[in-house]
Amino acid sequence: MPELPEVETIRRQLQRSLGGGRIEELEVLRAGVVISAGGVTPASLAGAPLGRVRRRGKLLILEAGERILLLHLRMTGHPEVLRERRPGKHTHFILRGQDRRGKAFFLHFHDPRRFGRLWLLPAAGVEEIPPLCRVGRDALAVTPREFRALLSSCRGPLKPFLLDQGRVAGIGNIYADEILHRCGLHPLTPAASLGPERALILHGTMREVLRRAIQRGGSSVRDYVQATGERGSFQEEHSVYGRRGKPCPACATPVRRITLGGRGTHYCPSCQPKPRGGRKP
DNA sequence: AGTTCCCTGAGG
DNA sequence: CCTCAGGGAACT
């Protein structure tokens, strides 16, 4: 599922193929996937310049003059840049235009599960309204100081903390599990119980894992592929996610899976011991 | 804090 | 055929 590294990979590809170009038409094939507000209709986008493609957490931000297009891929959303209009079964919109060299592009948005959304919004004040106003500091932008403050003000365990997009944005189920494993922290560890030192280590590990995953084009488990159709390869470096019962790469103890906050949670009971107090992990 | 809902394809 | 996967909003 697209999390920060997957969305960042796609962002770079969209920036290359659309940045500096122009929109000719937004063709909406399934109403409900596209949400229009503040008078920014699909038709009103014709002729709009395309600026940068930015990202905050898992949200893609396409600058279009006075307007902003926000794209959230959710579980199975898949943007794909093609040279022709060729909608498939699950193609919900096609953004047609020309790139900065005047060459035609067709940005297809496929999404079998239809959880993904495209918002069309006025650029002015866009940070103050949903969905952007709900997104906290990007996981690659948050400073160690901010991160420590967020941790200590959190009542609850580490895993839900990492998944909460309102605090630190961009981490989903895969990277939460991988980050905690690499830190040797049990997912149920109370967030506020980390001292400054371990908070700093968690912050550094988070950055390291996300950076490495971006280098490898994200994790292709199930549906995810890049905007070019290529697969990512960070799944080859997964230590615990999706590896229930398989040996931990560090110590060979079988990986355990529990449900936490309704999410499958993978960890190594030996490398990530549950700290004091509670029952054995 | 936990549950339900949205959705469909994949896997048992 | 049934169950599972899950991001995030909206519930209880």
Tab-separated table of C-alpha atoms (C1' of nucleotides) in Angstrom:
chain	number	residue	atom	x	y	z
A	1	MET	CA	0.000	0.000	0.000
A	2	PRO	CA	1.372	3.363	-0.806
A	3	GLU	CA	3.048	4.993	2.181
A	4	LEU	CA	5.595	7.788	2.223
A	5	PRO	CA	8.312	6.032	0.174
A	6	GLU	CA	5.854	4.859	-2.470
A	7	VAL	CA	4.153	8.255	-2.677
A	8	GLU	CA	7.536	10.004	-2.864
A	9	THR	CA	8.620	7.693	-5.694
A	10	ILE	CA	5.448	8.536	-7.579
A	11	ARG	CA	5.841	12.232	-6.785
A	12	ARG	CA	9.257	12.336	-8.434
A	13	GLN	CA	7.911	10.620	-11.506
A	14	LEU	CA	4.923	12.950	-11.764
A	15	GLN	CA	7.162	15.964	-11.267
A	16	ARG	CA	9.265	14.796	-14.189
A	17	SER	CA	6.377	14.077	-16.534
A	18	LEU	CA	3.911	16.826	-15.599
A	19	GLY	CA	5.846	19.589	-13.833
A	20	GLY	CA	5.955	22.780	-15.849
A	21	GLY	CA	3.277	21.563	-18.231
A	22	ARG	CA	-0.353	22.438	-18.734
A	23	ILE	CA	-3.720	20.789	-18.146
A	24	GLU	CA	-6.000	20.383	-21.131
A	25	GLU	CA	-8.760	18.295	-19.659
A	26	LEU	CA	-9.714	16.425	-16.518
A	27	GLU	CA	-11.985	13.612	-17.579
A	28	VAL	CA	-13.883	12.164	-14.631
A	29	LEU	CA	-14.983	8.595	-15.255
A	30	ARG	CA	-16.314	7.891	-11.802
A	31	ALA	CA	-17.925	10.653	-9.828
A	32	GLY	CA	-17.234	10.276	-6.131
A	33	VAL	CA	-13.522	9.719	-6.640
A	34	VAL	CA	-13.128	13.380	-7.585
A	35	ILE	CA	-14.206	15.937	-4.993
A	36	SER	CA	-14.678	19.470	-6.217
A	37	ALA	CA	-14.845	22.460	-3.854
A	38	GLY	CA	-14.647	26.237	-3.856
A	39	GLY	CA	-15.792	26.430	-7.461
A	40	VAL	CA	-12.880	24.407	-8.815
A	41	THR	CA	-14.713	22.117	-11.209
A	42	PRO	CA	-13.072	19.666	-13.606
A	43	ALA	CA	-14.038	21.913	-16.532
A	44	SER	CA	-12.462	24.961	-14.863
A	45	LEU	CA	-9.062	23.275	-14.959
A	46	ALA	CA	-8.722	23.445	-18.725
A	47	GLY	CA	-5.674	25.535	-19.576
A	48	ALA	CA	-4.300	25.644	-16.037
A	49	PRO	CA	-0.515	25.629	-15.727
A	50	LEU	CA	1.069	22.751	-13.834
A	51	GLY	CA	3.654	23.850	-11.301
A	52	ARG	CA	5.512	21.628	-8.909
A	53	VAL	CA	4.342	18.296	-7.624
A	54	ARG	CA	4.809	18.273	-3.870
A	55	ARG	CA	4.064	15.799	-1.109
A	56	ARG	CA	3.036	15.961	2.504
A	57	GLY	CA	2.739	12.634	4.257
A	58	LYS	CA	0.877	10.413	1.837
A	59	LEU	CA	-0.808	13.316	0.040
A	60	LEU	CA	0.335	14.334	-3.422
A	61	ILE	CA	-0.013	18.047	-4.079
A	62	LEU	CA	-0.208	19.215	-7.678
A	63	GLU	CA	0.077	22.964	-8.089
A	64	ALA	CA	-2.195	24.204	-10.852
A	65	GLY	CA	-2.012	27.992	-10.841
A	66	GLU	CA	-4.624	29.357	-8.450
A	67	ARG	CA	-5.748	25.828	-7.733
A	68	ILE	CA	-4.406	22.755	-6.070
A	69	LEU	CA	-5.068	19.156	-6.905
A	70	LEU	CA	-4.673	16.825	-3.924
A	71	LEU	CA	-4.360	13.134	-4.623
A	72	HIS	CA	-4.570	10.473	-1.930
A	73	LEU	CA	-3.917	6.929	-3.122
A	74	ARG	CA	-5.201	5.175	-0.009
A	75	MET	CA	-4.854	1.415	-0.444
A	76	THR	CA	-4.785	0.623	-4.124
A	77	GLY	CA	-4.700	3.952	-5.944
A	78	HIS	CA	-2.340	3.825	-8.897
A	79	PRO	CA	-1.437	6.864	-11.005
A	80	GLU	CA	0.125	5.965	-14.328
A	81	VAL	CA	1.499	8.299	-16.968
A	82	LEU	CA	0.631	7.101	-20.462
A	83	ARG	CA	0.833	8.552	-23.944
A	84	GLU	CA	-2.725	7.731	-24.890
A	85	ARG	CA	-6.273	7.606	-23.574
A	86	ARG	CA	-6.964	3.981	-22.860
A	87	PRO	CA	-9.131	3.670	-19.731
A	88	GLY	CA	-9.313	0.276	-18.045
A	89	LYS	CA	-11.922	-1.275	-15.809
A	90	HIS	CA	-10.817	0.686	-12.751
A	91	THR	CA	-9.695	3.950	-14.325
A	92	HIS	CA	-11.543	6.704	-12.466
A	93	PHE	CA	-10.118	9.808	-14.045
A	94	ILE	CA	-7.700	10.845	-16.747
A	95	LEU	CA	-5.808	14.116	-16.527
A	96	ARG	CA	-4.773	15.057	-20.029
A	97	GLY	CA	-2.343	17.813	-20.896
A	98	GLN	CA	1.042	18.579	-22.294
A	99	ASP	CA	4.377	18.448	-20.546
A	100	ARG	CA	6.896	21.284	-20.448
A	101	ARG	CA	8.127	20.341	-23.904
A	102	GLY	CA	4.638	20.344	-25.366
A	103	LYS	CA	4.350	16.578	-25.535
A	104	ALA	CA	0.926	15.094	-24.691
A	105	PHE	CA	0.493	13.103	-21.478
A	106	PHE	CA	-2.418	11.154	-20.057
A	107	LEU	CA	-2.267	10.712	-16.303
A	108	HIS	CA	-4.530	7.745	-15.586
A	109	PHE	CA	-5.777	7.054	-12.089
A	110	HIS	CA	-6.627	3.406	-11.493
A	111	ASP	CA	-8.020	2.216	-8.185
A	112	PRO	CA	-9.802	-1.141	-7.902
A	113	ARG	CA	-10.972	-0.495	-4.356
A	114	ARG	CA	-12.002	3.067	-5.034
A	115	PHE	CA	-10.717	4.376	-1.692
A	116	GLY	CA	-8.459	6.936	-3.346
A	117	ARG	CA	-9.575	10.544	-3.799
A	118	LEU	CA	-8.721	13.578	-5.884
A	119	TRP	CA	-9.639	16.946	-4.391
A	120	LEU	CA	-9.906	20.046	-6.578
A	121	LEU	CA	-9.423	23.095	-4.358
A	122	PRO	CA	-8.555	26.775	-4.518
A	123	ALA	CA	-4.874	27.216	-3.617
A	124	ALA	CA	-5.579	30.039	-1.190
A	125	GLY	CA	-6.097	28.699	2.315
A	126	VAL	CA	-5.787	25.082	1.267
A	127	GLU	CA	-3.726	24.269	4.369
A	128	GLU	CA	-6.613	25.296	6.573
A	129	ILE	CA	-9.186	22.879	5.201
A	130	PRO	CA	-9.450	19.101	4.943
A	131	PRO	CA	-7.713	16.993	3.948
A	132	LEU	CA	-4.486	19.000	4.355
A	133	CYS	CA	-5.365	20.481	7.722
A	134	ARG	CA	-5.507	16.992	9.202
A	135	VAL	CA	-1.974	16.111	8.127
A	136	GLY	CA	0.768	16.621	10.683
A	137	ARG	CA	4.492	17.107	10.129
A	138	ASP	CA	5.920	15.066	7.315
A	139	ALA	CA	7.971	12.165	8.651
A	140	LEU	CA	11.024	13.346	6.685
A	141	ALA	CA	10.605	16.976	7.728
A	142	VAL	CA	9.930	16.625	11.443
A	143	THR	CA	12.912	17.675	13.544
A	144	PRO	CA	14.237	15.579	16.428
A	145	ARG	CA	13.001	18.223	18.858
A	146	GLU	CA	9.489	18.249	17.418
A	147	PHE	CA	9.477	14.480	17.287
A	148	ARG	CA	10.401	14.182	20.933
A	149	ALA	CA	7.655	16.633	21.905
A	150	LEU	CA	5.073	14.716	19.878
A	151	LEU	CA	6.150	11.450	21.485
A	152	SER	CA	5.984	12.709	25.012
A	153	SER	CA	2.540	14.253	24.548
A	154	CYS	CA	1.143	10.973	23.230
A	155	ARG	CA	-0.816	8.711	25.527
A	156	GLY	CA	-0.770	5.323	23.911
A	157	PRO	CA	1.595	2.842	22.351
A	158	LEU	CA	4.266	3.502	19.729
A	159	LYS	CA	2.659	1.768	16.806
A	160	PRO	CA	-0.581	3.797	16.774
A	161	PHE	CA	1.579	6.878	17.326
A	162	LEU	CA	3.548	6.174	14.156
A	163	LEU	CA	0.344	5.490	12.221
A	164	ASP	CA	-1.363	8.715	13.320
A	165	GLN	CA	-1.137	11.002	10.290
A	166	GLY	CA	-2.170	13.986	12.407
A	167	ARG	CA	1.091	13.758	14.377
A	168	VAL	CA	3.779	12.471	12.044
A	169	ALA	CA	2.585	11.977	8.488
A	170	GLY	CA	3.553	9.377	5.930
A	171	ILE	CA	4.080	6.147	7.859
A	172	GLY	CA	1.651	3.280	7.309
A	173	ASN	CA	1.490	-0.284	8.471
A	174	ILE	CA	4.537	-1.624	6.640
A	175	TYR	CA	7.016	1.038	7.682
A	176	ALA	CA	5.709	1.302	11.250
A	177	ASP	CA	6.516	-2.380	11.776
A	178	GLU	CA	9.866	-2.169	10.001
A	179	ILE	CA	10.977	0.957	11.878
A	180	LEU	CA	10.080	-0.481	15.284
A	181	HIS	CA	11.903	-3.702	14.529
A	182	ARG	CA	15.048	-1.875	13.510
A	183	CYS	CA	14.943	0.075	16.783
A	184	GLY	CA	14.294	-2.983	18.916
A	185	LEU	CA	11.122	-1.393	20.245
A	186	HIS	CA	7.970	-3.397	20.955
A	187	PRO	CA	4.901	-1.933	19.209
A	188	LEU	CA	3.048	-1.727	22.522
A	189	THR	CA	5.757	0.364	24.207
A	190	PRO	CA	4.073	3.493	25.584
A	191	ALA	CA	5.129	6.380	23.329
A	192	ALA	CA	5.679	8.747	26.222
A	193	SER	CA	7.944	6.278	27.995
A	194	LEU	CA	10.835	6.858	25.598
A	195	GLY	CA	13.531	9.058	27.028
A	196	PRO	CA	15.339	11.667	24.920
A	197	GLU	CA	17.972	9.167	23.820
A	198	ARG	CA	15.642	6.484	22.563
A	199	ALA	CA	13.399	9.138	20.988
A	200	LEU	CA	16.389	10.361	19.017
A	201	ILE	CA	17.225	6.829	17.919
A	202	LEU	CA	13.637	6.237	16.807
A	203	HIS	CA	13.667	9.489	14.848
A	204	GLY	CA	16.923	8.542	13.137
A	205	THR	CA	15.772	5.023	12.338
A	206	MET	CA	12.532	6.354	10.909
A	207	ARG	CA	14.463	8.605	8.526
A	208	GLU	CA	16.899	5.871	7.613
A	209	VAL	CA	14.216	3.303	6.789
A	210	LEU	CA	12.141	5.772	4.771
A	211	ARG	CA	15.183	7.041	2.851
A	212	ARG	CA	16.364	3.557	2.047
A	213	ALA	CA	12.856	2.555	0.896
A	214	ILE	CA	12.686	5.594	-1.401
A	215	GLN	CA	16.064	4.604	-2.872
A	216	ARG	CA	14.580	1.238	-3.709
A	217	GLY	CA	11.403	2.677	-5.238
A	218	GLY	CA	9.141	1.602	-2.358
A	219	SER	CA	7.761	-1.796	-1.344
A	220	SER	CA	5.795	-3.776	-3.902
A	221	VAL	CA	3.620	-6.067	-1.858
A	222	ARG	CA	0.239	-6.773	-3.430
A	223	ASP	CA	-0.739	-3.962	-5.759
A	224	TYR	CA	1.812	-1.192	-5.556
A	225	VAL	CA	3.760	-0.285	-8.665
A	226	GLN	CA	5.383	3.020	-9.582
A	227	ALA	CA	3.845	5.543	-11.987
A	228	THR	CA	6.040	3.958	-14.641
A	229	GLY	CA	4.585	0.513	-13.924
A	230	GLU	CA	7.882	-0.712	-12.414
A	231	ARG	CA	7.925	-2.520	-9.100
A	232	GLY	CA	9.753	-1.263	-6.045
A	233	SER	CA	12.156	-3.583	-4.270
A	234	PHE	CA	12.249	-2.590	-0.606
A	235	GLN	CA	10.058	-5.620	0.199
A	236	GLU	CA	13.265	-7.624	-0.193
A	237	GLU	CA	14.573	-5.835	2.900
A	238	HIS	CA	11.500	-6.304	5.065
A	239	SER	CA	12.424	-7.849	8.383
A	240	VAL	CA	8.996	-8.463	9.906
A	241	TYR	CA	6.137	-7.100	7.790
A	242	GLY	CA	4.215	-9.953	6.187
A	243	ARG	CA	6.664	-12.478	7.665
A	244	ARG	CA	4.614	-14.102	10.410
A	245	GLY	CA	6.269	-17.322	11.556
A	246	LYS	CA	9.374	-16.726	9.486
A	247	PRO	CA	12.758	-16.238	11.177
A	248	CYS	CA	13.762	-12.756	12.266
A	249	PRO	CA	16.732	-11.805	10.061
A	250	ALA	CA	18.645	-10.644	13.123
A	251	CYS	CA	18.133	-13.579	15.514
A	252	ALA	CA	16.064	-16.249	13.720
A	253	THR	CA	13.259	-16.131	16.288
A	254	PRO	CA	9.915	-16.620	14.499
A	255	VAL	CA	8.183	-13.323	13.747
A	256	ARG	CA	4.975	-12.853	15.705
A	257	ARG	CA	1.792	-11.168	14.509
A	258	ILE	CA	-0.769	-9.452	16.720
A	259	THR	CA	-3.640	-7.079	16.013
A	260	LEU	CA	-3.163	-3.560	17.323
A	261	GLY	CA	-5.646	-0.798	16.651
A	262	GLY	CA	-7.269	-3.058	14.093
A	263	ARG	CA	-4.031	-3.455	12.133
A	264	GLY	CA	-1.891	-6.489	11.636
A	265	THR	CA	1.309	-5.875	13.604
A	266	HIS	CA	4.506	-7.840	13.101
A	267	TYR	CA	7.453	-7.960	15.456
A	268	CYS	CA	10.252	-10.131	16.769
A	269	PRO	CA	9.565	-11.101	20.404
A	270	SER	CA	13.269	-11.472	21.028
A	271	CYS	CA	14.636	-8.279	19.413
A	272	GLN	CA	11.616	-6.237	20.528
A	273	PRO	CA	10.877	-7.283	24.114
A	274	LYS	CA	7.898	-5.685	25.771
A	275	PRO	CA	9.280	-3.307	28.390
A	276	ARG	CA	8.439	-3.942	32.063
A	277	GLY	CA	5.002	-3.926	33.598
A	278	GLY	CA	2.823	-5.890	31.248
A	279	ARG	CA	2.625	-9.573	30.572
A	280	LYS	CA	5.221	-11.250	28.419
A	281	PRO	CA	5.094	-10.269	24.756
B	1	DA	C1'	-9.634	3.076	22.399
B	2	DG	C1'	-11.975	-0.014	19.742
B	3	DT	C1'	-15.355	-0.978	15.825
B	4	DT	C1'	-17.546	-0.251	11.374
B	5	DC	C1'	-17.581	1.180	6.896
B	6	DC	C1'	-16.044	1.747	2.377
B	7	DC	C1'	-14.412	-1.692	-1.786
B	8	DT	C1'	-12.435	-5.515	-4.610
B	9	DG	C1'	-8.958	-8.983	-5.755
B	10	DA	C1'	-6.306	-12.484	-3.915
B	11	DG	C1'	-5.779	-16.493	-1.311
B	12	DG	C1'	-7.363	-20.402	1.469
C	1	DC	C1'	-17.424	-19.833	-1.043
C	2	DC	C1'	-15.578	-17.315	2.583
C	3	DT	C1'	-12.188	-14.433	4.662
C	4	DC	C1'	-8.706	-11.260	4.630
C	5	DA	C1'	-5.976	-6.968	3.526
C	6	DG	C1'	-6.149	-1.914	5.244
C	7	DG	C1'	-6.155	4.284	5.331
C	8	DG	C1'	-8.875	7.067	7.323
C	9	DA	C1'	-13.473	8.960	8.597
C	10	DA	C1'	-17.187	8.276	11.500
C	11	DC	C1'	-19.012	6.015	14.789
C	12	DT	C1'	-19.813	3.847	19.763
